[in-house]
XYZ file of C-alpha atoms in Angstrom:
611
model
C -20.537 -9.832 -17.365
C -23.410 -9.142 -15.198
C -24.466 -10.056 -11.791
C -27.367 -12.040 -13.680
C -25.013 -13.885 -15.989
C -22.906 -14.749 -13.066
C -26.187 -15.885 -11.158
C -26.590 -18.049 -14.655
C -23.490 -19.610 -14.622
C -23.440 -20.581 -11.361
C -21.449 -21.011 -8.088
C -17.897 -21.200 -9.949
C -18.314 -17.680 -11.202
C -19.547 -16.524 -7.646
C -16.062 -17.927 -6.310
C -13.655 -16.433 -8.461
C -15.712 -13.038 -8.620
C -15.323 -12.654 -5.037
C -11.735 -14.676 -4.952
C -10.383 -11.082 -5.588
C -11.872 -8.862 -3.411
C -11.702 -11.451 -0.560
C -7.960 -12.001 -0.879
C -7.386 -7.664 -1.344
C -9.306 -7.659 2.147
C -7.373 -10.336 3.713
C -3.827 -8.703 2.829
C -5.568 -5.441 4.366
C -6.569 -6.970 7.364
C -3.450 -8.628 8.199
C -1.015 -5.396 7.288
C -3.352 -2.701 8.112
C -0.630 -0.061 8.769
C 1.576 2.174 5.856
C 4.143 2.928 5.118
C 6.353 6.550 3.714
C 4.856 6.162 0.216
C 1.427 6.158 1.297
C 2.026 9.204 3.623
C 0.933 12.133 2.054
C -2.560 10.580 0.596
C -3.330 8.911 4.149
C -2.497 11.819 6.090
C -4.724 13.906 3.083
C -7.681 11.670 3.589
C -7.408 11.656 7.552
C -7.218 15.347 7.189
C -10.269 15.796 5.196
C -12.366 13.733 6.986
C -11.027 15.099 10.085
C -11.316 18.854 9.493
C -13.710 19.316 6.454
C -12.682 21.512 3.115
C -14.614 24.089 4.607
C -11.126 26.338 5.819
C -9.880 26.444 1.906
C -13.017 28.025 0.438
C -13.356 30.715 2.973
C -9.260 31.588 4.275
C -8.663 34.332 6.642
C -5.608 35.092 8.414
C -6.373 33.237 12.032
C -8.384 30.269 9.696
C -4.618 29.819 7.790
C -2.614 29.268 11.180
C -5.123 26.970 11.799
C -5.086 24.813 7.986
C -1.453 24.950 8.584
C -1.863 22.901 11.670
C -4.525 20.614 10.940
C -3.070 19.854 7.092
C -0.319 17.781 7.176
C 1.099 18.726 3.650
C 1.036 22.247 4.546
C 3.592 21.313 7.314
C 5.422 18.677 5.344
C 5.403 19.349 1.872
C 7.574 17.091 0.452
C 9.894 18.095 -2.151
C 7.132 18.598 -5.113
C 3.112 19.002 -4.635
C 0.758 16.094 -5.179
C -2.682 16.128 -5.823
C -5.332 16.236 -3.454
C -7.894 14.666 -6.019
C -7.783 10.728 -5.016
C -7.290 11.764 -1.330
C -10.303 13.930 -1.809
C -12.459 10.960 -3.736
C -11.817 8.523 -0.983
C -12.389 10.988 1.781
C -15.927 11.341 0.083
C -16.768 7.744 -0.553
C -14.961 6.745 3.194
C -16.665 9.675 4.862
C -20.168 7.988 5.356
C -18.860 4.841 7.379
C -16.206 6.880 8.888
C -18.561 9.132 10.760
C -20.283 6.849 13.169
C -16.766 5.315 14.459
C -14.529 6.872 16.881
C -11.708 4.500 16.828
C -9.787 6.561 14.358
C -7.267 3.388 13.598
C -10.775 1.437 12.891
C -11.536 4.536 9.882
C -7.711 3.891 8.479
C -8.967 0.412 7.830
C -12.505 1.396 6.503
C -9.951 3.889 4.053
C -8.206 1.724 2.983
C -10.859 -1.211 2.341
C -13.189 1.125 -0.018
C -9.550 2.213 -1.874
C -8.934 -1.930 -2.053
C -12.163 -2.663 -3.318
C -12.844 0.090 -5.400
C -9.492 -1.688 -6.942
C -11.022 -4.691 -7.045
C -14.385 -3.903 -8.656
C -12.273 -2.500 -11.707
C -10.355 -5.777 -11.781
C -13.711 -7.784 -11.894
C -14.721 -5.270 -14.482
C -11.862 -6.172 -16.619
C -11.998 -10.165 -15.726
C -15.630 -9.958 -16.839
C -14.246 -7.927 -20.586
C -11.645 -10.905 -20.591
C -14.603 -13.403 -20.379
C -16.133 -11.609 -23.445
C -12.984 -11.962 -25.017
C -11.789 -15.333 -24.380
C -14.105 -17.439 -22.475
C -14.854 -18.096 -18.673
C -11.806 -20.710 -18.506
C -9.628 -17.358 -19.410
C -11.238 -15.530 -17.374
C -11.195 -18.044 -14.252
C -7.320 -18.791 -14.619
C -6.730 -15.144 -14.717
C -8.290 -14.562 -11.382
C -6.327 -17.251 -9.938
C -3.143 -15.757 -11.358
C -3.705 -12.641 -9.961
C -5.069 -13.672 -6.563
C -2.098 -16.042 -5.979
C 0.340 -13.083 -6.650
C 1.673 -10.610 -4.142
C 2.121 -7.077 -5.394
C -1.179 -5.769 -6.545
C -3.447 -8.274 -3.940
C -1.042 -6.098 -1.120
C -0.827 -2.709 -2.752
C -4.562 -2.793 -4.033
C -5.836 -1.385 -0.566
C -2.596 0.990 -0.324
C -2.808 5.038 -1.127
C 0.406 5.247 -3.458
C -0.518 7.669 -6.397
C -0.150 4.539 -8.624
C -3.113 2.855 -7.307
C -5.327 5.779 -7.503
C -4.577 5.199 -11.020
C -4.650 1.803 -11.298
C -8.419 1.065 -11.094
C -9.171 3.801 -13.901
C -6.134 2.628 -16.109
C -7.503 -0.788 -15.726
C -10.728 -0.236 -16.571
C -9.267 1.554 -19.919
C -7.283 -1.486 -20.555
C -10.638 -3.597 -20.515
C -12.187 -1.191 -22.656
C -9.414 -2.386 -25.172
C -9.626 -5.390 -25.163
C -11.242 -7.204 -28.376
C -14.973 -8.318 -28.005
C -16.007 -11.224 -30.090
C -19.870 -10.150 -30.630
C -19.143 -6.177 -30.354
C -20.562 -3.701 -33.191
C -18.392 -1.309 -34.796
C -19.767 1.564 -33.270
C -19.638 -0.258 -29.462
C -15.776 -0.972 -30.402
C -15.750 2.767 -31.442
C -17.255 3.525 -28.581
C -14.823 1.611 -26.180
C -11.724 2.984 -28.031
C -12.775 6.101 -26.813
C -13.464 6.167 -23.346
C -10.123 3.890 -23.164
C -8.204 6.862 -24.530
C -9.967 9.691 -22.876
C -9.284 7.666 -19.731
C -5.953 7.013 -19.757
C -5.482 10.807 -20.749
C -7.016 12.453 -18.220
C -5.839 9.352 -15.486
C -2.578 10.428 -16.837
C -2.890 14.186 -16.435
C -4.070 13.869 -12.943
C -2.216 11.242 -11.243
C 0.648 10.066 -12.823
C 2.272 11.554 -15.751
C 4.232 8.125 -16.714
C 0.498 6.870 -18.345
C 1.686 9.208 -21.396
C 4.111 6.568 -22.603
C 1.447 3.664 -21.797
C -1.154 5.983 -24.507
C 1.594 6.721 -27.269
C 1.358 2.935 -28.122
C -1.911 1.986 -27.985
C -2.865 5.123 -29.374
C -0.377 3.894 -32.359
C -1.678 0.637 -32.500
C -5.755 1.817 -32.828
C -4.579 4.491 -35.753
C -2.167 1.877 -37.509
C -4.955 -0.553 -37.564
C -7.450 2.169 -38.398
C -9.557 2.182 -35.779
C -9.991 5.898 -35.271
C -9.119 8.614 -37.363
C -6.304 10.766 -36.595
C -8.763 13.992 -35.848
C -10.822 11.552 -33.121
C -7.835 10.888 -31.492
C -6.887 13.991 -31.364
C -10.028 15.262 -30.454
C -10.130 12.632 -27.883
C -6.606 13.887 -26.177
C -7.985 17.308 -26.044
C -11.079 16.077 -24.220
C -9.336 14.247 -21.587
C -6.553 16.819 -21.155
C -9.366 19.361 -20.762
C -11.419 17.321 -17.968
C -8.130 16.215 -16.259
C -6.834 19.961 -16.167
C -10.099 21.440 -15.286
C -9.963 18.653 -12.409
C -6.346 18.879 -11.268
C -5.563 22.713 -11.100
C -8.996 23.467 -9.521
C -8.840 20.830 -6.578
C -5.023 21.017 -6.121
C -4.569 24.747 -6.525
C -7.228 25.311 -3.723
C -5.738 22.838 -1.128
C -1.762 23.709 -1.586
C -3.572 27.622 -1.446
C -0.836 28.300 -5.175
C -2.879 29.268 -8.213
C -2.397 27.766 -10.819
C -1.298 23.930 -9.803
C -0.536 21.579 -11.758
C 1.081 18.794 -9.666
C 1.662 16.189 -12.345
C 3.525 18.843 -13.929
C 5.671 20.181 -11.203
C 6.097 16.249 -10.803
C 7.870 15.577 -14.056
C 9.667 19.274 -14.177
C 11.623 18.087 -10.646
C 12.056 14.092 -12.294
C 12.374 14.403 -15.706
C 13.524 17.508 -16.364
C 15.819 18.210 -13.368
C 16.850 14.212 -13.433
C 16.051 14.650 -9.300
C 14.360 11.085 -9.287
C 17.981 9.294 -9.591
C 18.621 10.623 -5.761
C 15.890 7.604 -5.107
C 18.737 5.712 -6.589
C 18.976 4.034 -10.050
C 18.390 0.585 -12.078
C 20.226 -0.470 -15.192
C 18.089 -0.458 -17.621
C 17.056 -4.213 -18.071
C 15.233 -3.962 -14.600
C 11.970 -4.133 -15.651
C 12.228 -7.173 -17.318
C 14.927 -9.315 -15.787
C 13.447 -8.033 -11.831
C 10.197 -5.762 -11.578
C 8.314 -8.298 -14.377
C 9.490 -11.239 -12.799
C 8.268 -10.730 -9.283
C 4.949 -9.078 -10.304
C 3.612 -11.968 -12.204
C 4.890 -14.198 -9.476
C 4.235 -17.518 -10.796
C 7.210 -18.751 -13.045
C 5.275 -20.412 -15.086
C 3.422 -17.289 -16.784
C 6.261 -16.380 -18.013
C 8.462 -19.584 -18.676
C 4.926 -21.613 -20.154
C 2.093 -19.678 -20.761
C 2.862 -16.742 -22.491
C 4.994 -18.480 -24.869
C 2.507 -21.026 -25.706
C 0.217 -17.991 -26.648
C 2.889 -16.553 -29.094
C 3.450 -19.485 -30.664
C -0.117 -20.947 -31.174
C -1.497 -19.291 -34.836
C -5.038 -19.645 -32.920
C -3.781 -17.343 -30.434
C -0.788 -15.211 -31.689
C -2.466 -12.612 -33.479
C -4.771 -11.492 -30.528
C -2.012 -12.151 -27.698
C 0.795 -9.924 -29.798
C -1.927 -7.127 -29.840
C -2.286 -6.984 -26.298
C 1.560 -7.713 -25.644
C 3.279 -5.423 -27.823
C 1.659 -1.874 -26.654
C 2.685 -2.986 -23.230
C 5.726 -4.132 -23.556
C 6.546 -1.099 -25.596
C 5.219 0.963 -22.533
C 8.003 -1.043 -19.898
C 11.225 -0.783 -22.723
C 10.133 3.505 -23.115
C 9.880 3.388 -19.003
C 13.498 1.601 -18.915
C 15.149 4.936 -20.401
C 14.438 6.362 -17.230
C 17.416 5.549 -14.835
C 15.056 5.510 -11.474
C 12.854 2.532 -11.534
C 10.200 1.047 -9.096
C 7.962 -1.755 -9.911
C 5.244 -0.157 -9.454
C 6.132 2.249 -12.269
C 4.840 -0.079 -14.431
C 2.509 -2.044 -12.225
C -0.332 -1.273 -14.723
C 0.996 -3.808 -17.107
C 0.186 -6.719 -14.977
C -3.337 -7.149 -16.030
C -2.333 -7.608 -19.763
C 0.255 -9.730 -19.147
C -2.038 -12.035 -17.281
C -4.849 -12.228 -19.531
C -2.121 -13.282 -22.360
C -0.735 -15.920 -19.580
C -4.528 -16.864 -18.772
C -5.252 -17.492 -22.503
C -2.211 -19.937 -22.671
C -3.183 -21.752 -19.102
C -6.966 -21.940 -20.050
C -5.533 -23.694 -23.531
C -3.713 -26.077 -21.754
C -6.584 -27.076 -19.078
C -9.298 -27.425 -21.971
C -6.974 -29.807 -23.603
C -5.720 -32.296 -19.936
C -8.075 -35.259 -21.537
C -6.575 -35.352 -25.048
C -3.333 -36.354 -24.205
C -0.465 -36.964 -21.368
C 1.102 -33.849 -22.030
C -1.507 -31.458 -21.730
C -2.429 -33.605 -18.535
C 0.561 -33.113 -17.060
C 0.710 -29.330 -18.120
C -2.644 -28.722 -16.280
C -1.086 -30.618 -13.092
C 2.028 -28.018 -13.045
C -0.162 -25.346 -13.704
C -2.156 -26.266 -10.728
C 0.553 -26.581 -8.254
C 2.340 -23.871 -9.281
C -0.909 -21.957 -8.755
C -0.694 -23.477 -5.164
C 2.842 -22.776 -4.579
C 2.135 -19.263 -5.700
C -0.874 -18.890 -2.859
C 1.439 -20.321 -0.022
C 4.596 -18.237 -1.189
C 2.224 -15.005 -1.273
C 0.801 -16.023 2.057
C 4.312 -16.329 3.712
C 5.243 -12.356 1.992
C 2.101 -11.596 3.783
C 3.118 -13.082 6.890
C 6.514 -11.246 6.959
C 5.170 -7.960 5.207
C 3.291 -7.877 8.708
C 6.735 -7.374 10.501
C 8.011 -4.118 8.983
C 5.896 -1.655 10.979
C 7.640 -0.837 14.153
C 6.901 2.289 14.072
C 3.082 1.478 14.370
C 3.920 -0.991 16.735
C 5.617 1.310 19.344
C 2.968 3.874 18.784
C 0.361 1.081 19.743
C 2.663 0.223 22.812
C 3.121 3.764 24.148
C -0.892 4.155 23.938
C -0.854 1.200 26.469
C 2.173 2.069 28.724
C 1.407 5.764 29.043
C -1.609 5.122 31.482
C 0.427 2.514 33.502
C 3.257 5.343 34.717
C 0.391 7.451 36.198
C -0.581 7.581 39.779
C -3.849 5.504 40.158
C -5.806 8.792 41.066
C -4.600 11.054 38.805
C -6.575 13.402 36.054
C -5.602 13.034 32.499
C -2.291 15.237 31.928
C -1.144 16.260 28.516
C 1.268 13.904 26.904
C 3.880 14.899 24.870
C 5.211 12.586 22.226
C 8.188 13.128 19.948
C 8.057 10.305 16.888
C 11.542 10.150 15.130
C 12.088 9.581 10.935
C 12.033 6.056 11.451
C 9.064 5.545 13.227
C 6.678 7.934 11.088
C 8.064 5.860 7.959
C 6.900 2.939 9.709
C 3.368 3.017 10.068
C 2.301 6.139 12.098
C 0.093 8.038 10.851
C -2.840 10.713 12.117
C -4.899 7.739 12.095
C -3.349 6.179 14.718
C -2.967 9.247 16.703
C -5.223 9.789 19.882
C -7.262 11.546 20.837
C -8.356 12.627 17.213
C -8.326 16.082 16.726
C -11.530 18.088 18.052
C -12.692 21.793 17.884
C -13.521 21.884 21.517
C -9.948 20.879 23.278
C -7.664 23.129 21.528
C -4.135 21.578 21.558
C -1.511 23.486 23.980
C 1.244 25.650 22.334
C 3.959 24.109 20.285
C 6.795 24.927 22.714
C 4.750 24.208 25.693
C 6.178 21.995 28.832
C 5.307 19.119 29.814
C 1.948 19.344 31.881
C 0.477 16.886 34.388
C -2.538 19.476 35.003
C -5.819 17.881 34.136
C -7.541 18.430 31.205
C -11.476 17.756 31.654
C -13.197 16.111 35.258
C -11.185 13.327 37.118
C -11.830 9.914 35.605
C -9.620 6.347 35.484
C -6.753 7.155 33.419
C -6.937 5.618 30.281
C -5.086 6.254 27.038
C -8.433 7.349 25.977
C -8.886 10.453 28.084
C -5.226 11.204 28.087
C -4.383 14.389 26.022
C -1.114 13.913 23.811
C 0.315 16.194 21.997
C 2.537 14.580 19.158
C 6.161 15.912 17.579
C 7.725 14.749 14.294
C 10.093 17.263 13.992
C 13.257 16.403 12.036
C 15.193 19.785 11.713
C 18.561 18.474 12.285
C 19.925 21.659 14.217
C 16.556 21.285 16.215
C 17.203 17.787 17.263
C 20.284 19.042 18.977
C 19.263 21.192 21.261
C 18.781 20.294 24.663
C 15.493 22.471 25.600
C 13.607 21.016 22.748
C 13.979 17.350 23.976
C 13.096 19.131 27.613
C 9.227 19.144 26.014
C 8.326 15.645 26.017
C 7.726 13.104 27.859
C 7.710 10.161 25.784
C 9.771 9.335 22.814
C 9.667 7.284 19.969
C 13.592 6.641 18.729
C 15.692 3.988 16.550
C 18.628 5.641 18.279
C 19.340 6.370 21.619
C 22.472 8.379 21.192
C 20.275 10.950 19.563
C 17.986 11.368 22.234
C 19.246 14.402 24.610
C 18.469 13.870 28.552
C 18.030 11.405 30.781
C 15.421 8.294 29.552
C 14.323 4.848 30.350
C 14.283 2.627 27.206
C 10.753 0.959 28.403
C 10.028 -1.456 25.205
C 11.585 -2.331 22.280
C 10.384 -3.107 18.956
C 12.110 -5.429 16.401
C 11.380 -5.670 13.036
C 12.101 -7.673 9.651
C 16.214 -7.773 8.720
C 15.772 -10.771 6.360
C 16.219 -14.062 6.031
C 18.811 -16.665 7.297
C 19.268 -20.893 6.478
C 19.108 -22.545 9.503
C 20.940 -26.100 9.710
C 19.665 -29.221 11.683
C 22.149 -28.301 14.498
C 21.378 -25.047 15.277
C 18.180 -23.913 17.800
C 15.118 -22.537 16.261
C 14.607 -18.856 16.999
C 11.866 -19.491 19.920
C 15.199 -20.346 21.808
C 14.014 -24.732 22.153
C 15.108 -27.258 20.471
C 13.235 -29.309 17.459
C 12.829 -31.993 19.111
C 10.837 -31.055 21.653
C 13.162 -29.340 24.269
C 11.480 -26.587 26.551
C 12.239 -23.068 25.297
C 12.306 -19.628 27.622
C 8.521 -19.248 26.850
C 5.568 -21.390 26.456
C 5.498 -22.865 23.203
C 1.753 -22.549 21.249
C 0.879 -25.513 19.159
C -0.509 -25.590 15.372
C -3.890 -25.454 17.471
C -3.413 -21.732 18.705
C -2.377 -20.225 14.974
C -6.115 -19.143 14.592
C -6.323 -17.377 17.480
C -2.762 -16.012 16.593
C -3.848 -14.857 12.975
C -6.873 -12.823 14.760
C -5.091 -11.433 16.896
C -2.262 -10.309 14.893
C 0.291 -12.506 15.995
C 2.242 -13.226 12.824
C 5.393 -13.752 14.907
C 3.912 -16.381 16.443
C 2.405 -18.175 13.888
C 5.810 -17.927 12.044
C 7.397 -20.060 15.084
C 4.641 -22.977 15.043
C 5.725 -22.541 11.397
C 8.840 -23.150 12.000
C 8.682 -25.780 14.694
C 6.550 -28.068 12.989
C 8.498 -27.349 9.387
C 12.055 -28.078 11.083
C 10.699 -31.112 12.172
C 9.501 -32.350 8.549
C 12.804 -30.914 6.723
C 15.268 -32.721 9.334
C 15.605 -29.335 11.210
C 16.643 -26.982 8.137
C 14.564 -24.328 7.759
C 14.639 -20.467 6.027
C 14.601 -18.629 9.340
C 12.623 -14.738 9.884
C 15.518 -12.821 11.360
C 14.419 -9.586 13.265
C 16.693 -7.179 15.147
C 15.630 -4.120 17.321
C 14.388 -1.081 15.536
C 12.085 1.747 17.304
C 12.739 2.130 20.812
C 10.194 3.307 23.234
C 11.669 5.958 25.791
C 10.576 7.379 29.132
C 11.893 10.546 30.451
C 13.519 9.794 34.252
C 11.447 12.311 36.324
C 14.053 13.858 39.073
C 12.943 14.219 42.692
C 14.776 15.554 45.585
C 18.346 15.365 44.163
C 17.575 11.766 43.024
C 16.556 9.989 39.868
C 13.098 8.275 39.877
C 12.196 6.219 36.845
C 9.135 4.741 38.016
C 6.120 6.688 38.145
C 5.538 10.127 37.351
């Protein structure tokens, strides 16, 4: 559907075009740190954006010491190579807003929104093929089933390998889908960017899109759609332009010729059964959990998909999106490691099946009770959906610390500083915990420049002044950041005697003498909180006065822009307590990442003040 048919249709269309996009952005917004998963293809993009691809095409022995400490994956490389190619992509496409901003956390977010909405222009794509399809009252109900879920409206903007894939996987799902005015030759033609797609999507990114082919590709010769030489033909056309993509980029940036990371991948997974140290699922996961959860709203799956396979009108078309995909999730279940994201690329499918049974039911709420009634569950379910979503959101935005404390050393550094002091080096050592917790190069400062060479590795630390006297400011201060995690390492005394700050979830493995400045909790779950208990602000329900201030329902806007979800989550739960008769589902948070000064020793005694 085109921006001039949506124009034609109106402001409805408008709405639930940009319904998607807007919610992908406000998820963003609210979490914008990562976590471990996202790593490598954060720290890739930072990295080429950063230092430039120049280094790789012309290596020399003094230019390799210095890729090795500008490239994060040549440092920590993980127990199998991934490809550099989506990293590379949304470098390229970030790269042009990017450039004019300094605040280097400000270009994570930029990163991450052109990833989200890259996402969520090849979900509009395949909305507008479901609208050719079905209708606009299909197409309509499967935005709102999609935007009132959690998973892919919260991973859309995130750089796991699975959503580099998921906008071109989706867009070959689209092209499957049937068209009720399209020619032979432009079905032909859709069939075969669909499969070319999903081949080379599946050579480069992730390997798993081989078992979401084998059945479609079944279902288009079984139906004779294509001819067994095109789809052959086809398979050697994407395997060529995804190999031809893959080992060039990927062999150049890991500096191993040939690469194949998709490969190596499923050698050190499949072959060597390595994935099952992630830990393992029975094998009904996918469909009794993963499924579940990512369709969100129970009544896709307990109404609305049922209603499709069991109206003749629909059956037909709904089994031949269904069965391909659900073939695609039971071949997946074989393997005994399983993440719902695995099979994340499903989703879309399974909505526009669900969509087809909810727009059914809503076309019909004037011919009788039932369908009235119907169309009133499916709308409040729809709402329930939005608010439980919103609350994930809202607690999702808790299980950073590691961000968090890096954010909080950037401000206390400058405050343990004499007044009149030039900017020293910093040194900064970030445990395990912490770096899977949000900290990445993006939130490092200063970002990493040509002209101010870092000091040596095993250097002391320096109060010396690095540039002309100025006010100290976290800005101007020079830090030098660790994430070593060598286990013998971590045990020596001298290599602790290096930094000044650290970053720690425990203090017993912290060598020396420190001063626990901060602390910063994080998400541990969820507890029921009865009528006689106090609410975790520390004041009673009724009113009572707790330790601090308490913000009204008034302040939660300035809360949400500032960041405050802790906050709003106690107005929350004041004001909820008081509608429930004071039971509530309480946010329980316990200490995590602990921010640590080293005690600075003068004259015989211990001063843990100032520098």
């Amino acid at each position: 559907m085109s921006v001039s048919t949506l124009s034609r249709h109106g402001t409805p269309d408008i709405f639930f075009a940009g319904l998607v996009p807007a919610v992908i952005l406000v998820h963003l917004f609210s979490t914008p740190y990562t976590k471990v998963e996202e790593s490598f293809n954060i720290q890739a993009t930072h990295d080429v954006l950063a230092h430039g691809v120049r280094g790789f095409f012309f290596p020399s022995e003094s230019g390799a010491l210095q890729l090795k400490d500008q490239y994060d994956h040549l440092t920590f490389t993980g127990p199998v190579p991934r490809t550099f190619v989506g990293a590379l992509a949304l470098a390229g496409a970030s790269w042009p807003f990017t450039k004019a901003i300094e605040d280097t956390a400000s270009q994570q977010i930029i990163v991450r929104a052109i990833l989200g909405l890259w996402n969520a222009s090849c979900l509009l794509y395949y909305r507008n093929s479901v609208a050719e399809a079905f209708g606009r009252s299909t197409a309509n109900w499967f935005v709102l089933f999609l935007a009132s879920g959690f998973h892919i409206m919260y991973y859309a903007s995130r750089t796991l390998p699975n959503f580099y894939a998921f906008g071109l996987v989706t867009i070959a799902l689209a092209k499957l889908l049937p068209r009720l005015q399209s020619t032979s030759r432009a079905r032909s033609s859709d069939l075969r960017v669909s499969l070319s797609l999903l081949t080379a999507t599946g050579i480069i990114f992730r390997s798993e899109l081989a078992l979401l082919l084998i059945p479609h590709t079944l279902l288009i010769l079984l139906g004779g759609q294509l001819s067994l030489s095109s789809i052959i033909k086809l398979g050697l056309l994407g395997s060529l332009i995804g190999l031809l993509t893959t080992v060039s980029i990927d062999s150049l940036f890991w500096q191993r010729f040939p690469l194949w990371p998709e490969l190596s991948g499923f050698s050190y997974n499949i072959l060597h059964s390595q994935s099952s140290n992630w830990g393992t699922s029975p094998w009904h996961f996918y469909f009794t959990s993963a499924l579940p959860r990512l369709l969100f709203n129970p009544l896709i799956a307990l109404l609305c998909i049922p209603l499709c396979l069991t109206q003749p009108a629909l059956r037909r078309r709904a089994a031949n999106i269904l069965l391909p995909n659900i073939a695609f999730v039971t071949l997946y279940s074989l393997q005994p490691h399983k993440e719902w994201r695995f099979i994340v690329y499903v989703v879309p499918p399974f909505l526009t099946v669900a969509a087809t049974g909810a727009s059914w039911i809503w076309t019909r709420r004037s011919k009788t009770l039932v369908y009235r009634l119907l169309s009133f569950a499916l709308i409040a379910s729809t709402l329930a959906s939005f608010i439980a979503s919103t609350c994930m959101l809202a607690i999702s935005r808790l299980n950073y610390p590691g961000a968090e404390a890096l954010n909080r050393l950037h401000a206390l550094a400058p405050l343990h500083l004499p007044p009149d002091t030039q900017p020293p080096i910093v040194h900064v050592h970030m445990d395990t915990l912490s770096c899977m917790t949000g900290i990445t190069r993006f939130l490092q400062l200063p970002p990493p420049s040509p002209l101010l060479p870092p000091p040596a590795a095993g250097a002391a630390p320096s109060t010396h002044s690095v540039g002309t006297a100025k006010p100290v400011t976290s800005s101007n201060i020079f830090y030098v950041y660790d994430k070593s995690e060598n286990g013998t390492l971590l045990l020596d005394p001298l290599f602790w005697e290096r930094f000044d700050w650290v970053l720690a979830e425990s203090v017993e493995r912290v060598i020396g003498r420190w001063v626990i400045v901060e602390t910063i909790d994080a998400y541990a779950g969820v507890r029921i909180v009865r009528p006689d208990e106090g609410s975790s602000t520390g004041g009673d329900v009724e009113g009572g006065q707790g330790k601090e201030r308490r913000r009204g329902i008034g302040e939660i806007w300035g809360m949400l822009k500032g960041g405050d979800w802790r906050g709003v989550l106690e107005v929350v739960e004041r004001y909820g307590r008081l509608a429930t008769g004071g039971w509530w589902v309480q946010v329980v948070m316990e200490p995590k990442i602990r921010i640590m000064r080293r005690e600075k020793r003068i004259v015989g005694q211990v001063m843990s003040g100032d520098w």
